[in-house]
C-alpha cells in the first residue's frame, strides 16, 4: 500500500538503501561521507490507498554518535503548506518511526527538505529592480553556484557590505529557509528594507555546496576527495590537500575575495531542538545580534554563545583579510 522513493534531488538513502519488508514497513540504510556525522535523511513516501494508513520505518545510520538527537523528523505532504514534526524513538545507530498519513505523496526528512531544485526555483522566482543575479561559478558536477546582490545605493560607496551564505554543510537546510526569508523582506516594500538597500550592499550565496546538497551528503561536497566549505583553503592545504581542486571550494573563496564583506553571517543548523548556537568573535558581537533577535521562548529556543576566533573558518578568513588589506 506504500511506495518509498530515494530517487530524487537530495535523497538519502538512495533507492538501493531502501528495503521493503511489507507494504507498510521499510528499513532505510542512510549513508554518510563522514565517519562521525550521519545527519541526512530525505525520503519520498506515497500512500497509494484511498484512506489514511500508518507506516513503520526503521532507519539504520552509518554512525553512532549523537544517536539520541535523531529523534525528531519533519513531514510535508504535497497538500500541506508547512512541515509537521514526527517524533521517533532511538537506539544506538537507529531511529524508529510510526506515523499515519493521508493518501498521496510527501517528504519525510531529518532536516526539512530543501534541495538544489528548490534553490533554483526560488532564484528563478525573484524579479526585482534592486536585485542582481549572477552564476559566480560551477561545481564539480556543473551545478550553479549563485551570487545575489541587493542594493539601490544612492552614494558612490556602500556604508556596509553584508554577506549571508548558506549550505556550506549540505544537510543544514535551515540556512536556505533563512536566506529566502531575508531576501523576501529586503525586497519587500517595508520602509526599513528600502532604507537599508539605499545605504548598504547585501550579498547572498544561497547554496555554496550544490553537489553535496543534490547528492544527499551530510556535510561535504562529495563522497571522496571532498571539501568542507566551512574550512579555509589553508586548512585544506594542511589537512585535506586532495580536496584543494574542488571547484565549489575555489568558487566560494573567489567570491569572498571579490565581495570583501564588512559583515559576514554564515548560516548553519543543528539537531539540538531547544537551543541555537552563535559563534561570535566577541560578546559584543553576540549581544548586538541578541538585541534584535532574543531567545525565542515561544518556539522553545534559547541561544548558546560560543566566543570563537573563527581562524579556520571562512568568516575568520574574511576577518583577517579585512584587517590585513581589504580595509586599508
Ligand atoms: Zn554546519
Short mmCIF file of N, CA, C and O in Angstrom, two decimals, residues 85-176:
data_model
loop_
_atom_site.label_atom_id
_atom_site.label_comp_id
_atom_site.label_asym_id
_atom_site.label_seq_id
_atom_site.Cartn_x
_atom_site.Cartn_y
_atom_site.Cartn_z
N UNK A 85 6.01 18.05 12.74
CA UNK A 85 7.02 17.30 13.49
C UNK A 85 6.55 15.86 13.67
O UNK A 85 5.41 15.61 14.07
N UNK A 86 7.43 14.92 13.37
CA UNK A 86 7.15 13.48 13.58
C UNK A 86 8.17 12.96 14.58
O UNK A 86 9.37 12.89 14.28
N UNK A 87 7.73 12.61 15.79
CA UNK A 87 8.69 12.10 16.77
C UNK A 87 9.15 10.67 16.44
O UNK A 87 8.41 9.92 15.81
N UNK A 88 10.35 10.34 16.87
CA UNK A 88 10.89 8.99 16.64
C UNK A 88 11.47 8.47 17.94
O UNK A 88 11.80 9.26 18.83
N UNK A 89 11.59 7.17 18.07
CA UNK A 89 12.37 6.64 19.19
C UNK A 89 13.73 6.23 18.64
O UNK A 89 13.89 6.03 17.43
N UNK A 90 14.71 6.16 19.53
CA UNK A 90 16.07 5.88 19.05
C UNK A 90 16.73 4.77 19.84
O UNK A 90 16.37 4.50 20.99
N UNK A 91 17.70 4.14 19.22
CA UNK A 91 18.66 3.25 19.90
C UNK A 91 20.00 3.61 19.26
O UNK A 91 20.04 4.42 18.32
N UNK A 92 21.08 3.03 19.74
CA UNK A 92 22.39 3.37 19.18
C UNK A 92 22.41 3.10 17.67
O UNK A 92 22.21 1.95 17.24
N UNK A 93 22.61 4.13 16.89
CA UNK A 93 22.68 3.97 15.43
C UNK A 93 21.36 3.68 14.74
O UNK A 93 21.34 3.34 13.55
N UNK A 94 20.23 3.82 15.47
CA UNK A 94 18.92 3.51 14.90
C UNK A 94 17.89 4.58 15.24
O UNK A 94 17.94 5.17 16.32
N UNK A 95 16.93 4.81 14.34
CA UNK A 95 15.72 5.58 14.67
C UNK A 95 14.52 4.75 14.21
O UNK A 95 14.60 4.04 13.19
N UNK A 96 13.42 4.87 14.97
CA UNK A 96 12.20 4.12 14.65
C UNK A 96 11.03 5.09 14.59
O UNK A 96 10.84 5.90 15.51
N UNK A 97 10.27 5.01 13.51
CA UNK A 97 9.16 5.95 13.31
C UNK A 97 7.90 5.17 12.94
O UNK A 97 7.96 4.24 12.14
N UNK A 98 6.79 5.59 13.52
CA UNK A 98 5.47 5.07 13.16
C UNK A 98 4.59 6.27 12.95
O UNK A 98 4.45 7.08 13.86
N UNK A 99 4.03 6.45 11.79
CA UNK A 99 3.10 7.58 11.67
C UNK A 99 2.03 7.31 10.64
O UNK A 99 2.13 6.39 9.83
N UNK A 100 1.00 8.12 10.73
CA UNK A 100 -0.20 7.98 9.93
C UNK A 100 -0.20 9.04 8.84
O UNK A 100 0.08 10.19 9.14
N UNK A 101 -0.51 8.67 7.63
CA UNK A 101 -0.55 9.71 6.60
C UNK A 101 -1.73 9.52 5.65
O UNK A 101 -2.21 8.41 5.42
N UNK A 102 -2.16 10.65 5.11
CA UNK A 102 -3.29 10.67 4.17
C UNK A 102 -2.86 10.09 2.82
O UNK A 102 -1.65 9.99 2.54
N UNK A 103 -3.80 9.72 1.96
CA UNK A 103 -3.44 9.27 0.61
C UNK A 103 -2.61 10.35 -0.11
O UNK A 103 -2.80 11.53 0.13
N UNK A 104 -1.71 9.90 -0.97
CA UNK A 104 -0.87 10.86 -1.71
C UNK A 104 0.58 10.78 -1.25
O UNK A 104 0.96 9.86 -0.52
N UNK A 105 1.37 11.76 -1.68
CA UNK A 105 2.83 11.71 -1.51
C UNK A 105 3.32 12.85 -0.63
O UNK A 105 2.76 13.94 -0.64
N UNK A 106 4.40 12.58 0.11
CA UNK A 106 5.05 13.62 0.89
C UNK A 106 6.52 13.31 1.07
O UNK A 106 7.00 12.26 0.63
N UNK A 107 7.23 14.22 1.73
CA UNK A 107 8.66 14.01 2.01
C UNK A 107 8.85 13.96 3.52
O UNK A 107 8.29 14.79 4.26
N UNK A 108 9.61 12.97 3.97
CA UNK A 108 9.99 12.84 5.38
C UNK A 108 11.49 13.12 5.47
O UNK A 108 12.27 12.53 4.73
N UNK A 109 11.87 14.05 6.38
CA UNK A 109 13.27 14.48 6.46
C UNK A 109 13.73 14.59 7.90
O UNK A 109 12.92 14.82 8.79
N UNK A 110 15.06 14.50 8.08
CA UNK A 110 15.62 14.81 9.40
C UNK A 110 15.75 16.33 9.56
O UNK A 110 15.52 16.87 10.63
N UNK A 111 16.17 17.01 8.49
CA UNK A 111 16.11 18.48 8.43
C UNK A 111 15.10 18.78 7.32
O UNK A 111 15.19 18.16 6.25
N UNK A 112 14.16 19.70 7.51
CA UNK A 112 13.17 19.93 6.45
C UNK A 112 13.82 20.03 5.07
O UNK A 112 14.77 20.79 4.88
N UNK A 113 13.32 19.22 4.15
CA UNK A 113 13.91 19.12 2.82
C UNK A 113 14.01 20.48 2.13
O UNK A 113 13.05 21.25 2.10
N UNK A 114 15.18 20.78 1.57
CA UNK A 114 15.36 21.94 0.69
C UNK A 114 16.50 21.56 -0.24
O UNK A 114 17.67 21.59 0.14
N UNK A 115 16.15 21.16 -1.45
CA UNK A 115 17.13 20.62 -2.39
C UNK A 115 17.69 21.69 -3.32
O UNK A 115 17.31 22.86 -3.27
N UNK A 116 18.59 21.23 -4.19
CA UNK A 116 19.16 22.11 -5.23
C UNK A 116 18.05 22.68 -6.11
O UNK A 116 18.04 23.87 -6.43
N UNK A 117 17.08 21.82 -6.47
CA UNK A 117 15.97 22.27 -7.32
C UNK A 117 15.16 23.38 -6.66
O UNK A 117 14.69 24.30 -7.33
N UNK A 118 14.99 23.28 -5.32
CA UNK A 118 14.23 24.32 -4.60
C UNK A 118 14.95 25.66 -4.70
O UNK A 118 14.33 26.71 -4.85
N UNK A 119 16.29 25.62 -4.59
CA UNK A 119 17.07 26.85 -4.66
C UNK A 119 16.98 27.46 -6.07
O UNK A 119 16.79 28.67 -6.22
N UNK A 120 17.08 26.60 -7.08
CA UNK A 120 16.97 27.08 -8.47
C UNK A 120 15.60 27.73 -8.71
O UNK A 120 15.50 28.79 -9.33
N UNK A 121 14.53 27.08 -8.20
CA UNK A 121 13.17 27.62 -8.36
C UNK A 121 13.02 28.96 -7.65
O UNK A 121 12.44 29.89 -8.18
N UNK A 122 13.59 29.05 -6.43
CA UNK A 122 13.47 30.29 -5.65
C UNK A 122 14.17 31.44 -6.40
O UNK A 122 13.61 32.53 -6.55
N UNK A 123 15.38 31.17 -6.89
CA UNK A 123 16.13 32.24 -7.58
C UNK A 123 15.41 32.64 -8.86
O UNK A 123 15.29 33.83 -9.17
N UNK A 124 14.86 31.66 -9.58
CA UNK A 124 14.11 31.98 -10.81
C UNK A 124 12.88 32.83 -10.50
O UNK A 124 12.45 33.65 -11.33
N UNK A 125 12.33 32.67 -9.29
CA UNK A 125 11.10 33.41 -8.94
C UNK A 125 11.39 34.87 -8.57
O UNK A 125 10.47 35.68 -8.48
N UNK A 126 12.66 35.20 -8.32
CA UNK A 126 12.99 36.55 -7.85
C UNK A 126 13.11 37.50 -9.04
O UNK A 126 13.85 37.23 -9.99
N UNK A 127 12.38 38.57 -8.97
CA UNK A 127 12.44 39.57 -10.05
C UNK A 127 12.20 40.93 -9.40
O UNK A 127 11.08 41.24 -9.01
N UNK A 128 13.27 41.70 -9.24
CA UNK A 128 13.15 42.98 -8.53
C UNK A 128 14.25 43.91 -9.06
O UNK A 128 15.38 43.47 -9.24
N UNK A 129 13.94 45.18 -9.27
CA UNK A 129 14.97 46.08 -9.83
C UNK A 129 16.20 46.23 -8.93
O UNK A 129 17.29 46.56 -9.43
N UNK A 130 16.07 45.97 -7.63
CA UNK A 130 17.22 46.11 -6.72
C UNK A 130 18.11 44.88 -6.69
O UNK A 130 19.15 44.88 -6.05
N UNK A 131 17.68 43.82 -7.39
CA UNK A 131 18.39 42.54 -7.27
C UNK A 131 19.17 42.20 -8.55
O UNK A 131 18.63 42.24 -9.65
N UNK A 132 20.45 41.85 -8.35
CA UNK A 132 21.26 41.32 -9.47
C UNK A 132 21.55 39.85 -9.19
O UNK A 132 21.97 39.51 -8.09
N UNK A 133 21.34 39.02 -10.20
CA UNK A 133 21.60 37.58 -10.05
C UNK A 133 22.76 37.20 -10.96
O UNK A 133 22.79 37.62 -12.11
N UNK A 134 23.67 36.40 -10.44
CA UNK A 134 24.83 36.02 -11.24
C UNK A 134 25.24 34.59 -10.89
O UNK A 134 25.25 34.22 -9.72
N UNK A 135 25.54 33.80 -11.91
CA UNK A 135 26.15 32.48 -11.64
C UNK A 135 27.65 32.74 -11.49
O UNK A 135 28.34 33.04 -12.46
N UNK A 136 28.13 32.67 -10.25
CA UNK A 136 29.53 33.03 -9.98
C UNK A 136 30.48 31.92 -10.41
O UNK A 136 31.68 32.16 -10.60
N UNK A 137 29.95 30.72 -10.54
CA UNK A 137 30.80 29.60 -10.95
C UNK A 137 29.99 28.33 -10.95
O UNK A 137 28.80 28.33 -10.68
N UNK A 138 30.68 27.24 -11.27
CA UNK A 138 30.03 25.93 -11.34
C UNK A 138 30.72 24.96 -10.39
O UNK A 138 31.93 25.06 -10.14
N UNK A 139 29.95 24.01 -9.91
CA UNK A 139 30.50 22.97 -9.03
C UNK A 139 31.20 21.90 -9.86
O UNK A 139 31.16 21.94 -11.10
N UNK A 140 31.81 20.94 -9.20
CA UNK A 140 32.45 19.81 -9.89
C UNK A 140 31.49 19.14 -10.87
O UNK A 140 31.87 18.71 -11.94
N UNK A 141 30.22 19.04 -10.47
CA UNK A 141 29.23 18.36 -11.33
C UNK A 141 28.43 19.36 -12.14
O UNK A 141 27.30 19.07 -12.56
N UNK A 142 28.99 20.54 -12.34
CA UNK A 142 28.43 21.54 -13.24
C UNK A 142 27.10 22.14 -12.76
O UNK A 142 26.26 22.55 -13.56
N UNK A 143 26.89 22.15 -11.45
CA UNK A 143 25.70 22.83 -10.93
C UNK A 143 26.01 24.30 -10.69
O UNK A 143 27.17 24.70 -10.51
N UNK A 144 24.97 25.11 -10.66
CA UNK A 144 25.13 26.56 -10.50
C UNK A 144 25.50 26.94 -9.06
O UNK A 144 24.91 26.44 -8.11
N UNK A 145 26.46 27.85 -8.93
CA UNK A 145 26.74 28.48 -7.63
C UNK A 145 26.39 29.96 -7.80
O UNK A 145 27.08 30.70 -8.51
N UNK A 146 25.30 30.36 -7.18
CA UNK A 146 24.75 31.70 -7.41
C UNK A 146 25.30 32.71 -6.43
O UNK A 146 25.56 32.41 -5.26
N UNK A 147 25.45 33.94 -6.94
CA UNK A 147 25.73 35.10 -6.09
C UNK A 147 24.64 36.13 -6.38
O UNK A 147 24.43 36.51 -7.53
N UNK A 148 23.94 36.53 -5.35
CA UNK A 148 22.87 37.52 -5.49
C UNK A 148 23.31 38.81 -4.79
O UNK A 148 23.92 38.75 -3.72
N UNK A 149 22.97 39.94 -5.38
CA UNK A 149 23.32 41.23 -4.76
C UNK A 149 22.09 42.11 -4.75
O UNK A 149 21.45 42.30 -5.79
N UNK A 150 21.74 42.62 -3.58
CA UNK A 150 20.58 43.51 -3.46
C UNK A 150 21.06 44.86 -2.96
O UNK A 150 21.73 44.95 -1.92
N UNK A 151 20.74 45.91 -3.72
CA UNK A 151 21.12 47.27 -3.31
C UNK A 151 20.47 48.29 -4.24
O UNK A 151 20.20 48.00 -5.40
N UNK A 152 20.21 49.49 -3.68
CA UNK A 152 19.75 50.62 -4.51
C UNK A 152 20.57 51.84 -4.11
O UNK A 152 20.03 52.91 -3.87
N UNK A 153 21.87 51.65 -4.00
CA UNK A 153 22.79 52.64 -3.43
C UNK A 153 22.57 54.05 -3.98
O UNK A 153 22.47 54.24 -5.19
N UNK A 154 22.50 55.03 -3.06
CA UNK A 154 22.34 56.42 -3.52
C UNK A 154 23.66 57.19 -3.43
O UNK A 154 23.76 58.31 -3.89
N UNK A 155 24.67 56.56 -2.84
CA UNK A 155 26.00 57.19 -2.74
C UNK A 155 26.98 56.35 -3.57
O UNK A 155 26.69 55.20 -3.89
N UNK A 156 28.17 56.91 -3.89
CA UNK A 156 29.10 56.10 -4.69
C UNK A 156 29.57 54.83 -3.99
O UNK A 156 29.86 53.83 -4.64
N UNK A 157 29.68 54.86 -2.64
CA UNK A 157 30.19 53.68 -1.92
C UNK A 157 29.18 53.22 -0.87
O UNK A 157 28.56 54.06 -0.22
N UNK A 158 29.08 51.91 -0.67
CA UNK A 158 28.18 51.43 0.39
C UNK A 158 28.77 51.73 1.77
O UNK A 158 29.99 51.74 1.94
N UNK A 159 27.90 51.96 2.76
CA UNK A 159 28.40 52.11 4.13
C UNK A 159 28.89 50.75 4.64
O UNK A 159 29.92 50.66 5.28
N UNK A 160 28.12 49.72 4.35
CA UNK A 160 28.50 48.37 4.77
C UNK A 160 28.21 47.37 3.66
O UNK A 160 27.32 47.59 2.85
N UNK A 161 29.00 46.30 3.66
CA UNK A 161 28.75 45.22 2.71
C UNK A 161 28.46 43.95 3.50
O UNK A 161 29.35 43.39 4.14
N UNK A 162 27.20 43.55 3.48
CA UNK A 162 26.77 42.37 4.23
C UNK A 162 26.82 41.14 3.32
O UNK A 162 26.35 41.21 2.17
N UNK A 163 27.34 40.07 3.85
CA UNK A 163 27.32 38.80 3.12
C UNK A 163 26.61 37.75 3.97
O UNK A 163 26.93 37.57 5.15
N UNK A 164 25.64 37.08 3.37
CA UNK A 164 24.96 35.95 4.01
C UNK A 164 25.23 34.73 3.13
O UNK A 164 24.94 34.77 1.93
N UNK A 165 25.75 33.68 3.73
CA UNK A 165 25.94 32.48 2.92
C UNK A 165 25.30 31.28 3.62
O UNK A 165 25.17 31.27 4.85
N UNK A 166 24.87 30.31 2.83
CA UNK A 166 24.19 29.14 3.38
C UNK A 166 24.66 27.87 2.67
O UNK A 166 25.19 27.93 1.57
N UNK A 167 24.45 26.76 3.36
CA UNK A 167 24.69 25.41 2.84
C UNK A 167 26.16 25.13 2.55
O UNK A 167 26.49 24.43 1.61
N UNK A 168 27.09 25.65 3.39
CA UNK A 168 28.45 25.09 3.39
C UNK A 168 28.32 23.60 3.65
O UNK A 168 28.97 22.78 3.01
N UNK A 169 27.49 23.29 4.63
CA UNK A 169 27.25 21.89 5.02
C UNK A 169 25.92 21.45 4.41
O UNK A 169 24.88 22.05 4.66
N UNK A 170 26.02 20.37 3.63
CA UNK A 170 24.93 20.02 2.72
C UNK A 170 23.60 19.77 3.40
O UNK A 170 22.55 20.14 2.88
N UNK A 171 23.60 19.15 4.58
CA UNK A 171 22.31 18.76 5.17
C UNK A 171 21.63 19.89 5.93
O UNK A 171 20.48 19.74 6.33
N UNK A 172 22.32 21.02 6.12
CA UNK A 172 21.83 22.03 7.07
C UNK A 172 20.87 22.99 6.37
O UNK A 172 21.19 24.13 6.05
N UNK A 173 19.65 22.49 6.16
CA UNK A 173 18.71 23.19 5.28
C UNK A 173 18.13 24.46 5.89
O UNK A 173 17.60 25.29 5.17
N UNK A 174 18.25 24.65 7.22
CA UNK A 174 17.61 25.85 7.78
C UNK A 174 18.22 27.12 7.21
O UNK A 174 17.52 28.14 7.09
N UNK A 175 19.51 27.08 6.83
CA UNK A 175 20.13 28.26 6.21
C UNK A 175 19.40 28.69 4.95
O UNK A 175 19.25 29.88 4.68
N UNK A 176 18.92 27.71 4.18
CA UNK A 176 18.21 28.04 2.93
C UNK A 176 16.89 28.75 3.23
O UNK A 176 16.52 29.71 2.55
#
